[in-house]
Amino acid sequence: MSHSSQESGGRRLDRRRFLTSAAIGGATIVGASALGGLDAESAFAAPMPSLHPAYPAAFAEGRIRAVNRGVLDVVGSHGEHHLVQLTNATSIWKLRATTAEAIEAGDGLYARGVKMPDGTIAADAVWVNIVNVLCTVRGIAKDRVHLAHSHHELVGRIVPATTTASYLGGALTSDLSRMRIGQTAQVLGAWRPADNHIDVARLTLGH
């Protein structure tokens, strides 16, 4: 998963940011999905200031080294270390909205929440294995699309009832028949550590 590619793709997106909040006198986190902010673009939006001064907003990214009783041990892409605490209100995305049971050691992670006094991040939203890369369509099959990103070949897996496309800025559709070899495609999806493929959530197709 290329974090630099994800970040450059994310900067092109201009969607509303979601809020991070902590209840006064405690660490009750308001889940991002309750605020309408679990959509994948929110993973790349700049964090908003916390609504409570005692709990500053925090952000983490990296690979999950271990999962222990709802705490994610994360090593960042520059060697930094994070402990991300999941709560009953944490909103979790892994291709679609899901639960903590879907998170595994070895997964990639983007997380937003509030920093607690002990340094742990209490997460209101976690995006697992999310990728957002600009590619060129090189081949099309029934259940996958072959892509080129910079000098790398990628395989995007079409997920029934999940994968959608937008053509030239149009509305999202499950009809992929208008996709053509040579088109540019912004690919939003979930990286698969087992085979290095991408489960595609959305293709935004250009010319």
Steps between C-alpha positions, in 0.01 A plus 500: 500500500658829393432762765649781290268409213205486734582840644546665160171352384332611820611860459297518179185417689306782660232343720376622832705395799349313789522607862684330781344537841541379857233523767581741782660318790556174313624332186171414337577533129238603248520253210575653163217315328254672733638829369484394134879483479594137438497547122841409363594856399496594869810286551698756300344818636696713744388435859278758662589639844351306789184641653648445844834667595599218736504251213690631194416357159742229384580309183693176441602298197712189447494121523329315783759295689259341746138511616448454874158540663393788284838674496679522165880508520599702193841572347492814286662532159785703654555262793278681750289295742129540574256322728148541363216415735174386344179581686139390462445818298801466266392499135701254288541485120654204316363536147166564671383580850592201718588394855821465701507125432600577139829663609810278486870529575678597178220728383569862415319768694392862500339610828358819641396574854615675814826465691458385858730602789698174472569564129253241372273613214133429573368455148170627371578378145736239356557421133671165438718435192356802321669600174428794271720496189494649151543227237463419132273213393713236323265204483141408583367159609171386646613509861802730490662797333872520426651837584828688469609740771829677427718203401305244700234256383196465728201270499166642606245238598137574416286432808134416422246736657784729611712627209363810328624737232462866414554605137621852428369627833158337464295318762625175646380185325560127527521484118867453409438434131611850397848453642764499225867409473713814515265694726635670808342370818511627857474174693361500851499168676650264755844342461516122543821409689471132400544557125575875472185556294241772564131438568346791312238715669488765226653583165488864392564479129628779276528538122 
